[in-house]
mmCIF file of C-alpha atoms in Angstrom:
data_model
loop_
_atom_site.group_PDB
_atom_site.id
_atom_site.type_symbol
_atom_site.label_atom_id
_atom_site.label_comp_id
_atom_site.label_asym_id
_atom_site.label_seq_id
_atom_site.Cartn_x
_atom_site.Cartn_y
_atom_site.Cartn_z
ATOM 1 C CA MET A 1 0.000 0.000 0.000
ATOM 2 C CA PHE A 2 2.827 2.399 0.901
ATOM 3 C CA ILE A 3 4.538 1.757 -2.455
ATOM 4 C CA VAL A 4 1.298 2.480 -4.355
ATOM 5 C CA LEU A 5 0.859 5.735 -2.420
ATOM 6 C CA VAL A 6 4.465 6.797 -3.170
ATOM 7 C CA ALA A 7 4.017 5.889 -6.849
ATOM 8 C CA LEU A 8 0.830 7.979 -7.016
ATOM 9 C CA LEU A 9 2.599 10.932 -5.378
ATOM 10 C CA VAL A 10 5.582 10.689 -7.737
ATOM 11 C CA THR A 11 3.274 10.382 -10.751
ATOM 12 C CA GLY A 12 1.175 13.357 -9.582
ATOM 13 C CA ALA A 13 4.267 15.479 -8.966
ATOM 14 C CA SER A 14 5.703 14.530 -12.356
ATOM 15 C CA LEU A 15 2.477 15.519 -14.100
ATOM 16 C CA ALA A 16 2.411 18.841 -12.238
ATOM 17 C CA VAL A 17 6.030 19.572 -13.207
ATOM 18 C CA TRP A 18 5.327 18.599 -16.832
ATOM 19 C CA ASP A 19 2.251 20.865 -16.934
ATOM 20 C CA SER A 20 4.235 23.775 -15.457
ATOM 21 C CA ARG A 21 6.994 23.233 -18.024
ATOM 22 C CA GLN A 22 4.460 23.239 -20.860
ATOM 23 C CA THR A 23 2.900 26.476 -19.564
ATOM 24 C CA VAL A 24 6.278 28.215 -19.210
ATOM 25 C CA THR A 25 7.359 27.056 -22.677
ATOM 26 C CA GLN A 26 4.126 28.301 -24.233
ATOM 27 C CA ASP A 27 4.412 31.673 -22.448
ATOM 28 C CA TYR A 28 8.024 32.019 -23.633
ATOM 29 C CA GLN A 29 7.059 31.286 -27.249
ATOM 30 C CA THR A 30 4.191 33.777 -27.110
ATOM 31 C CA ASN A 31 6.452 36.494 -25.677
ATOM 32 C CA GLN A 32 9.129 35.808 -28.301
ATOM 33 C CA ALA A 33 6.550 36.111 -31.088
ATOM 34 C CA LYS A 34 5.369 39.443 -29.680
ATOM 35 C CA MET A 35 8.965 40.691 -29.427
ATOM 36 C CA GLY A 36 9.561 39.659 -33.039
ATOM 37 C CA LEU A 37 6.552 41.714 -34.136
ATOM 38 C CA VAL A 38 7.771 44.752 -32.185
ATOM 39 C CA LEU A 39 11.253 44.507 -33.717
ATOM 40 C CA ALA A 40 9.850 44.036 -37.218
ATOM 41 C CA GLU A 41 7.656 47.107 -36.777
ATOM 42 C CA GLN A 42 10.633 49.159 -35.563
ATOM 43 C CA ALA A 43 12.742 48.049 -38.529
ATOM 44 C CA THR A 44 9.923 48.872 -40.955
ATOM 45 C CA ARG A 45 9.527 52.367 -39.544
ATOM 46 C CA ALA A 46 13.274 53.009 -39.578
ATOM 47 C CA LEU A 47 13.406 52.036 -43.261
ATOM 48 C CA GLN A 48 10.323 54.119 -44.091
ATOM 49 C CA VAL A 49 11.917 57.247 -42.608
ATOM 50 C CA VAL A 50 15.088 56.699 -44.641
ATOM 51 C CA ASP A 51 13.059 56.085 -47.795
ATOM 52 C CA LEU A 52 11.150 59.336 -47.215
ATOM 53 C CA VAL A 53 14.453 61.235 -47.180
ATOM 54 C CA ILE A 54 15.617 59.580 -50.389
ATOM 55 C CA ARG A 55 12.255 60.175 -52.081
ATOM 56 C CA GLY A 56 12.479 63.811 -51.001
ATOM 57 C CA ILE A 57 15.809 64.132 -52.815
ATOM 58 C CA GLN A 58 14.326 62.316 -55.821
ATOM 59 C CA GLU A 59 11.355 64.738 -55.899
ATOM 60 C CA GLU A 60 13.666 67.754 -55.534
ATOM 61 C CA ILE A 61 15.585 66.616 -58.619
ATOM 62 C CA ASP A 62 12.312 66.148 -60.535
ATOM 63 C CA GLU A 63 11.111 69.630 -59.518
ATOM 64 C CA GLU A 64 14.382 71.145 -60.746
ATOM 65 C CA LYS A 65 13.763 69.392 -64.106
ATOM 66 C CA ILE A 66 17.158 67.721 -64.023
ATOM 67 C CA ASP A 67 17.062 65.009 -66.649
ATOM 68 C CA THR A 68 20.576 64.365 -67.963
ATOM 69 C CA PRO A 69 23.580 62.721 -66.323
ATOM 70 C CA ASP A 70 25.634 65.914 -66.685
ATOM 71 C CA ALA A 71 22.939 68.111 -65.149
ATOM 72 C CA PHE A 72 22.526 65.620 -62.278
ATOM 73 C CA ARG A 73 26.277 65.527 -61.639
ATOM 74 C CA LYS A 74 26.497 69.338 -61.697
ATOM 75 C CA TYR A 75 23.477 69.765 -59.395
ATOM 76 C CA MET A 76 24.365 67.065 -56.842
ATOM 77 C CA SER A 77 28.153 67.455 -56.609
ATOM 78 C CA THR A 78 28.299 70.855 -54.897
ATOM 79 C CA GLU A 79 29.503 71.640 -51.401
ATOM 80 C CA ASN A 80 26.067 73.070 -50.628
ATOM 81 C CA ARG A 81 24.491 69.675 -51.454
ATOM 82 C CA PHE A 82 27.090 68.034 -49.190
ATOM 83 C CA HIS A 83 25.916 70.191 -46.271
ATOM 84 C CA GLN A 84 22.276 69.392 -47.070
ATOM 85 C CA LEU A 85 23.009 65.661 -47.111
ATOM 86 C CA GLN A 86 24.904 65.996 -43.840
ATOM 87 C CA ALA A 87 21.980 67.821 -42.203
ATOM 88 C CA ARG A 88 19.548 65.126 -43.331
ATOM 89 C CA GLN A 89 21.780 62.361 -41.991
ATOM 90 C CA GLU A 90 22.257 63.985 -38.583
ATOM 91 C CA ARG A 91 18.541 63.678 -37.844
ATOM 92 C CA MET A 92 18.525 59.890 -38.280
ATOM 93 C CA PRO A 93 20.565 57.684 -35.941
ATOM 94 C CA GLN A 94 20.157 54.612 -38.162
ATOM 95 C CA LEU A 95 21.987 56.293 -41.046
ATOM 96 C CA GLU A 96 25.666 55.849 -41.544
ATOM 97 C CA ALA A 97 25.756 57.958 -44.711
ATOM 98 C CA LEU A 98 23.822 59.312 -47.658
ATOM 99 C CA VAL A 99 25.617 58.618 -50.936
ATOM 100 C CA VAL A 100 24.991 60.000 -54.419
ATOM 101 C CA LEU A 101 26.254 58.100 -57.467
ATOM 102 C CA ASP A 102 26.397 59.420 -61.009
ATOM 103 C CA ALA A 103 25.262 57.430 -64.038
ATOM 104 C CA GLY A 104 28.715 55.822 -64.272
ATOM 105 C CA GLY A 105 28.639 54.564 -60.682
ATOM 106 C CA HIS A 106 31.058 57.121 -59.206
ATOM 107 C CA ALA A 107 30.384 58.669 -55.802
ATOM 108 C CA ILE A 108 29.832 62.361 -56.576
ATOM 109 C CA ASN A 109 28.649 63.369 -53.110
ATOM 110 C CA ASN A 110 27.969 61.937 -49.670
ATOM 111 C CA SER A 111 27.210 63.072 -46.161
ATOM 112 C CA ARG A 112 30.567 62.009 -44.686
ATOM 113 C CA VAL A 113 33.342 64.186 -46.092
ATOM 114 C CA TRP A 114 33.871 67.024 -48.540
ATOM 115 C CA PRO A 115 35.112 66.776 -51.195
ATOM 116 C CA PRO A 116 33.841 63.292 -52.106
ATOM 117 C CA SER A 117 36.331 60.633 -53.115
ATOM 118 C CA GLY A 118 34.762 59.918 -56.497
ATOM 119 C CA ALA A 119 35.241 56.213 -55.766
ATOM 120 C CA ALA A 120 33.871 53.828 -58.350
ATOM 121 C CA GLU A 121 30.950 51.874 -56.975
ATOM 122 C CA SER A 122 29.847 50.439 -60.284
ATOM 123 C CA ASP A 123 30.421 46.893 -59.037
ATOM 124 C CA THR A 124 28.004 47.160 -56.099
ATOM 125 C CA ASP A 125 24.699 45.311 -56.254
ATOM 126 C CA VAL A 126 22.835 48.641 -55.974
ATOM 127 C CA PHE A 127 24.437 50.065 -59.106
ATOM 128 C CA VAL A 128 24.195 46.795 -61.033
ATOM 129 C CA HIS A 129 20.485 46.537 -60.150
ATOM 130 C CA PHE A 130 19.582 50.038 -61.292
ATOM 131 C CA GLN A 131 21.804 49.932 -64.359
ATOM 132 C CA SER A 132 20.146 46.759 -65.604
ATOM 133 C CA ILE A 133 16.543 47.441 -64.522
ATOM 134 C CA SER A 134 14.534 50.638 -64.925
ATOM 135 C CA ASP A 135 13.097 50.377 -61.421
ATOM 136 C CA SER A 136 11.666 53.503 -59.788
ATOM 137 C CA GLY A 137 11.071 51.762 -56.469
ATOM 138 C CA ALA A 138 13.330 51.387 -53.483
ATOM 139 C CA TYR A 139 16.027 48.728 -53.529
ATOM 140 C CA ILE A 140 17.703 47.249 -50.450
ATOM 141 C CA SER A 141 21.199 45.875 -50.979
ATOM 142 C CA ILE A 142 22.720 42.759 -49.575
ATOM 143 C CA PRO A 143 24.438 43.358 -46.223
ATOM 144 C CA GLN A 144 28.010 44.533 -46.667
ATOM 145 C CA ARG A 145 30.822 45.968 -44.597
ATOM 146 C CA SER A 146 31.185 49.723 -44.790
ATOM 147 C CA ALA A 147 34.548 50.726 -46.219
ATOM 148 C CA VAL A 148 34.660 53.690 -43.807
ATOM 149 C CA SER A 149 33.342 52.389 -40.464
ATOM 150 C CA LEU A 150 33.853 48.655 -41.099
ATOM 151 C CA ASP A 151 30.370 48.077 -39.631
ATOM 152 C CA TRP A 152 27.797 45.967 -41.429
ATOM 153 C CA ALA A 153 25.246 47.994 -43.361
ATOM 154 C CA VAL A 154 22.583 47.708 -46.018
ATOM 155 C CA TYR A 155 21.920 50.359 -48.633
ATOM 156 C CA LEU A 156 18.423 51.571 -49.365
ATOM 157 C CA ALA A 157 18.568 53.239 -52.765
ATOM 158 C CA ARG A 158 16.433 54.787 -55.480
ATOM 159 C CA ARG A 159 17.179 55.295 -59.138
ATOM 160 C CA ILE A 160 17.098 58.831 -60.519
ATOM 161 C CA THR A 161 15.762 58.704 -64.055
ATOM 162 C CA GLY A 162 15.706 61.308 -66.796
ATOM 163 C CA ARG A 163 12.549 62.089 -68.745
ATOM 164 C CA ASP A 164 13.621 59.641 -71.443
ATOM 165 C CA GLY A 165 13.926 56.812 -68.891
ATOM 166 C CA GLN A 166 17.734 56.962 -68.864
ATOM 167 C CA LEU A 167 19.620 56.365 -65.608
ATOM 168 C CA ILE A 168 21.087 59.716 -64.539
ATOM 169 C CA GLY A 169 22.109 58.781 -61.000
ATOM 170 C CA ILE A 170 21.356 56.948 -57.765
ATOM 171 C CA VAL A 171 20.698 58.244 -54.267
ATOM 172 C CA SER A 172 21.331 55.748 -51.489
ATOM 173 C CA ALA A 173 21.493 55.568 -47.728
ATOM 174 C CA ALA A 174 23.863 53.328 -45.785
ATOM 175 C CA ILE A 175 21.873 51.960 -42.852
ATOM 176 C CA SER A 176 23.950 50.559 -40.023
ATOM 177 C CA LEU A 177 22.817 47.097 -38.950
ATOM 178 C CA ARG A 178 24.078 47.959 -35.469
ATOM 179 C CA TYR A 179 21.002 50.174 -35.150
ATOM 180 C CA PHE A 180 18.803 47.092 -35.170
#
């Protein structure tokens, strides 16, 4: 009789522990799913803010009726534009830099340093994408290490197109993955 009573107690305790474990596991999974949604929403909003800045630059170029690669280069490669890019970047902690490429894939301005280096970025996935596809939407690059900060970043970019559909330049934003 004593052995049966002990067996019932051990079985009852085991079932109670198992039920508690199941409850804790389920609560953990629910909380993790909620945290994932919060982080996804934060990332979406951070990208939307950056895209608004890039679209603002795109609209400014349209309003100025800039529609040739030479006019784009002349308009976007000034020191005044550098200061404007810098001011836009300073308001967004997720941004590492704003970068402007000409139709040949050369950096003609950025928000980091003046004067720009003119580095060729024609081999980046952003440039290759917009050179091969007439896409007016936003493009997000593959993650890559920043040549300046050595941090991982993605580039959110938009193609600047002339009235004839020709690529005249690209405006992109380096978004630090450390922000997320």
